[in-house]
CSV table of C-alpha atoms and ligand atoms in Angstrom, one decimal:
chain,number,residue,atom,x,y,z
A,137,MET,CA,-22.2,-37.8,-8.0
A,138,SER,CA,-24.7,-40.5,-9.6
A,139,LEU,CA,-28.4,-39.4,-9.9
A,140,TRP,CA,-29.8,-42.6,-8.5
A,141,THR,CA,-29.2,-45.6,-5.6
A,142,ASN,CA,-28.6,-49.6,-6.4
A,143,VAL,CA,-31.3,-51.1,-4.2
A,144,LYS,CA,-30.9,-54.5,-4.5
A,145,GLY,CA,-30.9,-53.7,-8.4
A,146,THR,CA,-33.2,-51.3,-8.7
A,147,LYS,CA,-32.6,-47.7,-9.2
A,148,VAL,CA,-33.9,-45.8,-6.7
A,149,PHE,CA,-33.9,-41.7,-7.8
A,150,SER,CA,-34.4,-39.0,-5.4
A,151,TYR,CA,-36.3,-36.3,-6.9
A,152,ARG,CA,-34.2,-33.1,-6.6
A,153,GLU,CA,-35.0,-29.6,-8.2
A,154,GLU,CA,-32.1,-28.7,-9.5
A,155,LYS,CA,-31.3,-32.2,-11.1
A,156,LYS,CA,-35.1,-32.2,-12.1
A,157,ASP,CA,-34.1,-32.7,-16.1
A,158,GLU,CA,-31.4,-35.1,-16.1
A,159,ILE,CA,-33.0,-37.0,-13.4
A,160,ILE,CA,-36.5,-37.2,-15.9
A,161,THR,CA,-34.6,-37.6,-18.9
A,162,GLU,CA,-32.8,-40.5,-17.0
A,163,VAL,CA,-36.2,-41.9,-16.6
A,164,ALA,CA,-37.9,-41.6,-19.8
A,165,GLY,CA,-35.1,-43.3,-20.6
A,166,ILE,CA,-35.6,-46.6,-18.8
A,167,PHE,CA,-39.6,-46.2,-19.8
A,168,ARG,CA,-38.3,-45.5,-23.4
A,169,SER,CA,-36.7,-48.9,-23.5
A,170,GLY,CA,-39.5,-51.3,-22.1
A,171,GLY,CA,-38.6,-50.9,-18.6
A,172,VAL,CA,-40.9,-50.9,-15.1
A,173,VAL,CA,-41.0,-47.6,-12.9
A,174,ALA,CA,-42.2,-46.9,-10.1
A,175,LEU,CA,-43.2,-42.9,-10.2
A,176,PRO,CA,-45.2,-40.9,-7.7
A,177,THR,CA,-48.8,-39.1,-8.4
A,178,GLU,CA,-50.8,-37.0,-6.3
A,179,THR,CA,-53.1,-40.2,-5.1
A,180,VAL,CA,-50.0,-42.9,-4.5
A,181,TYR,CA,-47.5,-44.2,-6.3
A,182,GLY,CA,-47.8,-45.8,-9.3
A,183,LEU,CA,-46.4,-48.3,-11.0
A,184,GLY,CA,-45.6,-47.7,-14.6
A,185,ALA,CA,-45.1,-48.6,-17.9
A,186,VAL,CA,-45.4,-47.7,-21.3
A,187,VAL,CA,-48.8,-48.8,-22.8
A,188,LEU,CA,-47.4,-50.0,-26.3
A,189,HIS,CA,-44.4,-51.9,-24.5
A,190,ARG,CA,-46.5,-55.0,-24.1
A,191,HIS,CA,-43.9,-57.3,-22.3
A,192,ALA,CA,-43.6,-54.2,-19.8
A,193,VAL,CA,-47.1,-54.5,-19.3
A,194,ASN,CA,-47.2,-58.0,-18.8
A,195,ARG,CA,-44.1,-57.3,-16.1
A,196,ILE,CA,-46.6,-55.3,-14.5
A,197,PHE,CA,-49.3,-57.9,-13.5
A,198,THR,CA,-47.0,-60.4,-12.8
A,199,VAL,CA,-44.9,-58.4,-10.4
A,200,LYS,CA,-47.6,-57.3,-8.6
A,201,GLY,CA,-49.1,-61.1,-8.1
A,202,ARG,CA,-52.3,-59.1,-10.4
A,203,PRO,CA,-55.6,-61.1,-11.6
A,204,LEU,CA,-54.8,-60.7,-15.9
A,205,ASP,CA,-58.7,-59.4,-16.3
A,206,ASN,CA,-58.2,-56.2,-13.5
A,207,PRO,CA,-57.6,-53.8,-16.2
A,208,MET,CA,-54.9,-50.5,-15.4
A,209,ILE,CA,-55.4,-46.9,-15.3
A,210,VAL,CA,-53.5,-45.1,-18.8
A,211,HIS,CA,-52.5,-42.2,-17.7
A,212,LEU,CA,-51.9,-38.9,-20.1
A,213,GLY,CA,-50.0,-36.1,-19.8
A,214,ASP,CA,-52.0,-34.2,-22.5
A,215,VAL,CA,-55.6,-34.1,-22.8
A,216,SER,CA,-54.4,-34.0,-27.2
A,217,GLN,CA,-53.2,-38.2,-26.3
A,218,VAL,CA,-57.1,-38.9,-25.6
A,219,ASP,CA,-58.1,-39.3,-29.7
A,220,SER,CA,-55.6,-41.8,-30.1
A,221,LEU,CA,-57.2,-43.9,-27.8
A,222,VAL,CA,-60.8,-43.6,-27.9
A,223,GLU,CA,-62.9,-44.5,-30.0
A,224,TYR,CA,-65.8,-41.8,-28.9
A,225,LEU,CA,-65.8,-38.9,-26.7
A,226,PRO,CA,-69.0,-38.4,-25.1
A,227,PRO,CA,-69.7,-34.6,-24.4
A,228,GLU,CA,-68.8,-35.5,-20.5
A,229,LEU,CA,-65.6,-36.0,-21.2
A,230,HIS,CA,-64.9,-32.4,-22.0
A,231,ILE,CA,-66.7,-31.1,-19.6
A,232,LEU,CA,-65.3,-33.1,-17.0
A,233,ALA,CA,-61.8,-32.5,-18.5
A,234,GLU,CA,-61.9,-28.7,-18.5
A,235,HIS,CA,-63.1,-29.0,-14.5
A,236,PHE,CA,-60.7,-31.8,-13.1
A,237,TRP,CA,-57.6,-32.7,-15.4
A,238,PRO,CA,-55.0,-32.6,-14.5
A,239,GLY,CA,-56.2,-34.3,-11.2
A,240,PRO,CA,-57.3,-36.7,-9.4
A,241,LEU,CA,-59.8,-38.6,-11.4
A,242,SER,CA,-60.3,-41.6,-14.1
A,243,LEU,CA,-62.5,-41.3,-16.9
A,244,ILE,CA,-63.7,-44.8,-18.3
A,245,LEU,CA,-64.7,-44.6,-22.2
A,246,ARG,CA,-64.7,-46.9,-25.0
A,247,ARG,CA,-61.1,-48.1,-26.3
A,248,LYS,CA,-60.4,-47.9,-29.8
A,249,LYS,CA,-59.8,-51.7,-30.8
A,250,GLU,CA,-56.4,-51.4,-32.1
A,251,ILE,CA,-55.7,-50.4,-28.0
A,252,THR,CA,-54.3,-53.8,-26.8
A,253,SER,CA,-56.4,-54.9,-25.0
A,254,LEU,CA,-54.0,-56.1,-22.1
A,255,VAL,CA,-54.3,-53.0,-19.9
A,256,SER,CA,-57.7,-53.6,-20.5
A,257,GLY,CA,-58.1,-57.1,-18.6
A,258,GLY,CA,-59.8,-58.1,-22.3
A,259,LEU,CA,-62.5,-55.5,-21.3
A,260,SER,CA,-64.0,-53.4,-24.6
A,261,THR,CA,-63.3,-49.5,-22.8
A,262,ILE,CA,-60.2,-47.6,-21.0
A,263,ALA,CA,-59.5,-46.1,-18.3
A,264,LEU,CA,-57.9,-42.7,-18.9
A,265,ARG,CA,-56.4,-39.8,-16.5
A,266,ILE,CA,-54.3,-36.9,-16.4
A,267,PRO,CA,-52.4,-37.0,-12.9
A,268,HIS,CA,-51.7,-33.2,-11.3
A,269,HIS,CA,-48.3,-34.5,-9.3
A,270,PHE,CA,-45.9,-31.5,-11.2
A,271,ILE,CA,-43.0,-34.7,-11.2
A,272,ALA,CA,-45.6,-36.9,-12.8
A,273,LEU,CA,-46.1,-34.4,-14.9
A,274,HIS,CA,-43.4,-33.7,-15.9
A,275,LEU,CA,-42.4,-37.4,-16.8
A,276,LEU,CA,-45.9,-38.1,-18.8
A,277,ARG,CA,-45.1,-35.1,-21.3
A,278,GLU,CA,-41.5,-35.7,-21.5
A,279,LEU,CA,-42.3,-39.0,-22.9
A,280,ALA,CA,-45.3,-38.2,-24.7
A,281,MET,CA,-46.5,-42.0,-25.0
A,282,PRO,CA,-49.1,-43.1,-23.0
A,283,VAL,CA,-48.4,-45.1,-19.4
A,284,ALA,CA,-50.6,-47.5,-17.5
A,285,ALA,CA,-49.9,-47.6,-14.5
A,286,PRO,CA,-52.2,-49.3,-11.2
A,287,SER,CA,-50.7,-48.4,-7.6
A,288,ALA,CA,-47.6,-49.8,-6.9
A,289,ASN,CA,-48.2,-52.4,-4.0
A,290,ILE,CA,-48.2,-56.2,-3.6
A,291,SER,CA,-52.4,-57.2,-5.2
A,292,GLY,CA,-54.4,-57.0,-2.4
A,293,LYS,CA,-52.0,-54.9,0.5
A,294,PRO,CA,-52.6,-50.9,1.3
A,295,SER,CA,-51.7,-48.7,-1.7
A,296,PRO,CA,-47.8,-46.9,-1.8
A,297,THR,CA,-48.1,-42.7,-0.6
A,298,GLU,CA,-44.4,-42.8,-0.5
A,299,ALA,CA,-40.8,-44.5,-2.0
A,300,ALA,CA,-40.2,-46.4,1.0
A,301,HIS,CA,-43.3,-48.4,0.6
A,302,VAL,CA,-42.4,-49.1,-3.2
A,303,ILE,CA,-38.9,-50.0,-2.5
A,304,GLU,CA,-40.7,-52.5,0.6
A,305,ASP,CA,-43.1,-54.4,-2.5
A,306,PHE,CA,-40.5,-53.8,-5.0
A,307,ALA,CA,-36.8,-53.6,-4.7
A,308,GLY,CA,-35.6,-55.6,-6.8
A,309,LYS,CA,-38.7,-56.7,-9.0
A,310,ILE,CA,-38.8,-53.9,-11.4
A,311,ASP,CA,-36.3,-51.5,-12.9
A,312,ALA,CA,-36.6,-48.2,-11.1
A,313,ILE,CA,-38.6,-46.0,-8.5
A,314,LEU,CA,-38.7,-42.3,-8.7
A,315,ASP,CA,-38.7,-41.2,-5.4
A,316,GLY,CA,-40.9,-37.6,-4.9
A,317,GLY,CA,-41.3,-37.5,-1.5
A,318,LYS,CA,-45.3,-38.3,0.1
A,319,CYS,CA,-48.1,-38.3,-1.9
A,320,PRO,CA,-50.1,-35.5,-1.1
A,321,ILE,CA,-53.7,-36.8,-1.0
A,322,GLY,CA,-52.9,-40.4,-0.1
A,323,VAL,CA,-56.3,-42.5,-1.4
A,324,GLU,CA,-56.6,-43.5,-5.3
A,325,SER,CA,-58.6,-41.7,-8.0
A,326,THR,CA,-62.3,-41.6,-8.3
A,327,VAL,CA,-63.2,-43.4,-11.4
A,328,LEU,CA,-66.3,-42.3,-13.1
A,329,ASP,CA,-67.9,-44.9,-16.0
A,330,LEU,CA,-68.9,-42.9,-19.0
A,331,THR,CA,-70.1,-45.1,-21.1
A,332,GLY,CA,-73.3,-45.8,-20.0
A,333,ASP,CA,-76.7,-43.5,-20.2
A,334,ALA,CA,-75.8,-42.5,-17.1
A,335,PRO,CA,-72.0,-41.4,-15.8
A,336,VAL,CA,-71.8,-44.5,-13.1
A,337,LEU,CA,-69.4,-44.0,-9.6
A,338,LEU,CA,-67.5,-47.0,-10.0
A,339,ARG,CA,-64.9,-46.2,-7.2
A,340,PRO,CA,-64.7,-42.7,-4.9
A,341,GLY,CA,-62.2,-40.7,-4.0
A,342,SER,CA,-61.0,-36.9,-3.5
A,343,ILE,CA,-62.8,-35.9,-5.9
A,344,SER,CA,-66.8,-36.4,-4.4
A,345,ARG,CA,-69.8,-37.7,-6.4
A,346,GLU,CA,-71.4,-34.4,-5.0
A,347,GLU,CA,-68.9,-32.1,-7.5
A,348,LEU,CA,-69.1,-34.4,-9.7
A,349,GLU,CA,-72.8,-33.9,-10.4
A,350,ASN,CA,-72.4,-29.9,-9.3
A,351,CYS,CA,-69.6,-29.8,-12.4
A,352,LEU,CA,-72.5,-31.7,-15.1
A,353,LYS,CA,-75.1,-30.8,-13.7
A,354,ARG,CA,-76.8,-34.2,-14.0
A,355,PRO,CA,-76.5,-37.2,-11.2
A,356,VAL,CA,-74.2,-39.5,-11.0
A,357,ILE,CA,-75.1,-43.2,-10.3
A,358,VAL,CA,-73.9,-45.1,-7.6
A,359,PRO,CA,-73.6,-48.9,-7.7
A,360,GLU,CA,-75.7,-50.7,-4.9
A,361,ARG,CA,-73.0,-52.9,-2.7
A,362,GLN,CA,-71.9,-56.0,-5.4
A,363,SER,CA,-74.2,-59.0,-4.2
A,364,ASN,CA,-72.8,-61.2,-6.3
A,365,LEU,CA,-69.0,-60.6,-6.7
A,366,ASN,CA,-68.3,-62.1,-10.3
A,367,LYS,CA,-71.0,-58.8,-12.0
A,368,ALA,CA,-68.5,-56.3,-10.5
A,369,LYS,CA,-68.5,-53.7,-13.4
A,370,SER,CA,-64.8,-52.9,-12.5
A,371,PRO,CA,-63.3,-55.6,-12.3
A,372,GLY,CA,-61.2,-54.6,-9.4
A,373,MET,CA,-64.6,-54.3,-7.3
A,374,LYS,CA,-64.8,-58.2,-6.5
A,375,TYR,CA,-60.9,-58.7,-5.7
A,376,ARG,CA,-59.9,-58.2,-1.8
A,377,HIS,CA,-57.9,-54.7,-1.7
A,378,TYR,CA,-56.0,-52.3,1.0
A,379,ALA,CA,-55.7,-55.4,3.7
A,380,PRO,CA,-53.0,-55.3,5.9
A,381,GLU,CA,-51.8,-59.3,7.5
A,382,ALA,CA,-53.8,-58.3,10.8
A,383,HIS,CA,-56.9,-58.6,11.8
A,384,LEU,CA,-59.3,-55.8,10.6
A,385,ILE,CA,-62.5,-55.0,12.2
A,386,LEU,CA,-64.3,-51.5,10.9
A,387,PHE,CA,-66.5,-49.7,13.1
A,388,LYS,CA,-69.1,-47.5,11.6
A,389,GLY,CA,-72.0,-45.9,12.6
A,390,ASP,CA,-73.4,-43.5,15.7
A,391,PRO,CA,-69.6,-42.0,16.9
A,392,VAL,CA,-70.4,-42.4,20.6
A,393,VAL,CA,-71.7,-46.1,20.3
A,394,VAL,CA,-68.7,-46.4,18.2
A,395,GLU,CA,-66.0,-45.1,20.8
A,396,LYS,CA,-68.0,-48.2,22.9
A,397,ASN,CA,-67.6,-51.0,21.2
A,398,MET,CA,-64.0,-50.2,20.6
A,399,LYS,CA,-63.7,-50.0,24.0
A,400,TYR,CA,-64.9,-53.0,24.6
A,401,TYR,CA,-63.7,-55.2,22.0
A,402,TYR,CA,-60.4,-53.1,23.4
A,403,GLY,CA,-61.0,-54.9,26.7
A,404,LYS,CA,-61.9,-58.5,25.0
A,405,TYR,CA,-58.7,-58.4,23.0
A,406,LEU,CA,-55.9,-57.0,25.7
A,407,LYS,CA,-57.5,-60.2,28.0
A,408,GLU,CA,-56.7,-62.7,25.7
A,409,GLY,CA,-53.5,-61.3,25.4
A,410,LYS,CA,-53.9,-60.1,21.9
A,411,LYS,CA,-51.3,-57.4,20.7
A,412,ILE,CA,-53.8,-54.5,19.6
A,413,GLY,CA,-53.9,-52.0,16.8
A,414,ILE,CA,-55.4,-49.3,16.6
A,415,LEU,CA,-56.7,-46.7,13.8
A,416,CYS,CA,-58.9,-43.6,15.4
A,417,THR,CA,-58.3,-39.7,15.3
A,418,TRP,CA,-56.4,-38.1,17.7
A,419,GLU,CA,-59.3,-37.0,20.3
A,420,LYS,CA,-59.6,-40.9,21.1
A,421,LYS,CA,-56.4,-41.6,22.0
A,422,GLU,CA,-56.0,-41.7,25.6
A,423,ALA,CA,-58.9,-44.5,25.6
A,424,PHE,CA,-56.6,-47.4,24.2
A,425,PRO,CA,-53.3,-47.1,27.0
A,426,LYS,CA,-51.9,-50.3,26.0
A,427,ALA,CA,-52.5,-50.6,22.7
A,428,SER,CA,-50.4,-49.5,19.3
A,429,LEU,CA,-52.2,-46.7,18.3
A,430,GLU,CA,-52.0,-44.8,14.4
A,431,LEU,CA,-53.5,-41.3,15.2
A,432,LEU,CA,-55.6,-40.1,11.1
A,433,GLY,CA,-55.2,-37.1,12.4
A,434,ARG,CA,-58.1,-34.5,14.4
A,435,GLN,CA,-61.5,-35.9,14.4
A,436,GLY,CA,-63.2,-33.7,11.0
A,437,ASP,CA,-59.7,-33.4,9.3
A,438,LEU,CA,-60.6,-35.9,6.3
A,439,LYS,CA,-57.4,-34.6,4.2
A,440,GLU,CA,-55.5,-35.6,7.3
A,441,ALA,CA,-56.7,-39.2,7.4
A,442,ALA,CA,-56.7,-39.7,3.9
A,443,VAL,CA,-53.0,-38.5,3.9
A,444,SER,CA,-51.7,-41.2,7.0
A,445,LEU,CA,-54.2,-44.1,5.8
A,446,TYR,CA,-52.2,-46.2,3.6
A,447,GLY,CA,-49.3,-45.7,6.4
A,448,ALA,CA,-50.6,-46.4,8.8
A,449,LEU,CA,-52.2,-49.8,8.1
A,450,ARG,CA,-48.3,-50.3,7.0
A,451,ASN,CA,-46.9,-49.3,10.2
A,452,LEU,CA,-49.4,-51.6,12.0
A,453,ASP,CA,-47.8,-54.6,10.0
A,454,GLY,CA,-44.5,-53.6,11.0
A,455,ARG,CA,-45.4,-53.5,14.3
A,456,GLY,CA,-46.6,-57.5,14.3
A,457,VAL,CA,-49.9,-56.5,15.2
A,458,ASP,CA,-52.8,-59.3,15.8
A,459,ILE,CA,-56.0,-57.6,16.0
A,460,ILE,CA,-56.4,-53.7,14.3
A,461,LEU,CA,-60.0,-52.3,15.8
A,462,ALA,CA,-60.7,-49.1,12.6
A,463,GLU,CA,-62.3,-46.2,13.6
A,464,GLY,CA,-65.0,-45.3,10.8
A,465,PHE,CA,-65.9,-41.6,9.1
A,466,ARG,CA,-69.1,-40.1,8.0
A,467,GLU,CA,-69.6,-41.1,4.2
A,468,GLU,CA,-69.7,-37.9,2.7
A,469,GLY,CA,-66.9,-36.4,0.1
A,470,LEU,CA,-63.9,-37.2,1.3
A,471,GLY,CA,-65.1,-39.6,3.8
A,472,ALA,CA,-66.8,-41.5,1.3
A,473,ALA,CA,-63.5,-42.8,-0.4
A,474,LEU,CA,-61.8,-43.8,3.2
A,475,MET,CA,-65.1,-45.9,3.8
A,476,ASN,CA,-64.6,-47.5,0.6
A,477,ARG,CA,-60.8,-48.6,1.4
A,478,LEU,CA,-62.1,-49.6,5.1
A,479,GLU,CA,-64.5,-52.2,4.5
A,480,LYS,CA,-62.6,-53.4,1.8
A,481,ALA,CA,-59.2,-54.2,3.6
A,482,ALA,CA,-61.6,-55.4,7.1
A,483,ASP,CA,-62.3,-58.5,8.0
A,484,ASP,CA,-65.2,-57.8,10.3
A,485,VAL,CA,-67.4,-54.5,10.1
A,486,ILE,CA,-69.7,-53.9,12.8
A,487,GLU,CA,-72.3,-51.5,12.3
A,488,ASN,CA,-74.3,-49.6,15.0
B,208,LIG,O1,-55.0,-42.8,-8.4
B,208,LIG,C1,-55.2,-43.7,-8.9
B,208,LIG,O2,-55.8,-44.3,-9.8
B,208,LIG,C2,-53.9,-44.5,-8.7
B,208,LIG,C3,-52.6,-43.7,-9.5
B,208,LIG,C4,-51.5,-44.7,-10.0
B,208,LIG,O3,-53.1,-42.8,-10.8
B,208,LIG,N1,-54.1,-45.7,-9.4
B,208,LIG,C5,-54.5,-46.7,-9.5
B,208,LIG,O4,-54.4,-47.7,-10.1
B,208,LIG,O5,-55.1,-46.7,-8.5
B,208,LIG,P1,-55.2,-49.2,-9.9
B,208,LIG,O6,-55.1,-50.3,-10.6
B,208,LIG,O7,-54.6,-49.8,-8.3
B,208,LIG,O8,-56.9,-49.3,-9.6
B,208,LIG,C6,-57.6,-48.6,-10.4
B,208,LIG,C7,-59.3,-49.2,-10.8
B,208,LIG,C8,-58.9,-50.9,-10.5
B,208,LIG,O9,-60.3,-50.9,-9.5
B,208,LIG,C9,-59.7,-51.4,-11.8
B,208,LIG,O10,-60.5,-52.4,-11.8
B,208,LIG,C10,-60.4,-50.2,-12.3
B,208,LIG,O11,-59.5,-49.1,-11.9
B,208,LIG,N2,-60.5,-50.0,-13.9
B,208,LIG,C11,-59.1,-49.4,-14.8
B,208,LIG,N3,-59.7,-49.7,-15.8
B,208,LIG,C12,-61.6,-49.5,-16.2
B,208,LIG,C13,-62.2,-49.8,-16.8
B,208,LIG,N4,-61.3,-49.9,-18.5
B,208,LIG,N5,-63.0,-50.3,-16.4
B,208,LIG,C14,-63.8,-50.5,-15.1
B,208,LIG,N6,-62.4,-50.4,-14.4
B,208,LIG,C15,-61.4,-50.1,-15.0
B,209,LIG,MG1,-54.3,-50.9,-6.4
């Protein structure tokens, strides 16, 4: 039996424990020969290429429709690989790597000049992370070469948390997809900049600011919301992200007022004959009987909300809704990461 099935010319491998060594060897071979391959990580699927293969890295920008100034995260299998990529190793790197790697933390460091600036979008820095997903880690260790891998979605669309999402965006456009099932976290890694005097949180993720501060025993700076988008420190901050096709309205603030406001807009759009999608926690489902519902777990279960968020946005688009009314989360811990993604995906934010 073949290890893969052909979907429009893309090899789709279904990871199976009993075939793991053969599958990893075969997929590593595609990477080594300059292929572009989607792989599962604990956060979201990544669209990967070996950093040394400039042509393959270029293809990632092209197939994603990603602006060339938006740098990619470089994935490693082992911390010993950091030295060859980075100019200076700040003391925080050792502390954080010891504590959080492998895991969903990307660290921005000064790049060695000889490393291609293509992955860094022309910046003098580089983002590094060692993922802890067992398939990604096995593959990266087998390859023993750094792999550039942005999220495996068309630029601007919701990130992929299962292979079906990657197939939807890239079947026929990339060499292979390694299907490892659903991603257990569901939102992208925390991005922390270690190139300045103090660590700066460029993107919230499942490792929270509080956890980072406890580990480093010093404050972590959170930049003000960018008013001048062109001055964004992380180039990814200035583009629209994670966005469904439908018009998304995010409701935030006091939960009681949020529910009242969501019901008001639900009634208004229903009267206008709009097809409405609702993104809410399980407890609110009775309030919107005629809407297309996507439930993000029970109230307070932020892990479940993170796991289901991107799939829910894609599902609502699949059902052709015109408007999505989304319930906000408290901006603490993982809630900060969820709100960061929802605010970027939103066309309007209604705050009470
Ligand atoms: O969880 C994740 O990080 C996933 C998985 C696949 O590992 N990857 C991911 O990559 O989310 P991407 O490209 O979708 O997001 C990377 C973010 C972007 O906002 C980018 O601008 C920022 O990290 N970034 C990358 N390199 C940077 C650098 N040198 N300086 C500042 N920001 C950087
Ligand atoms: Mg992305």
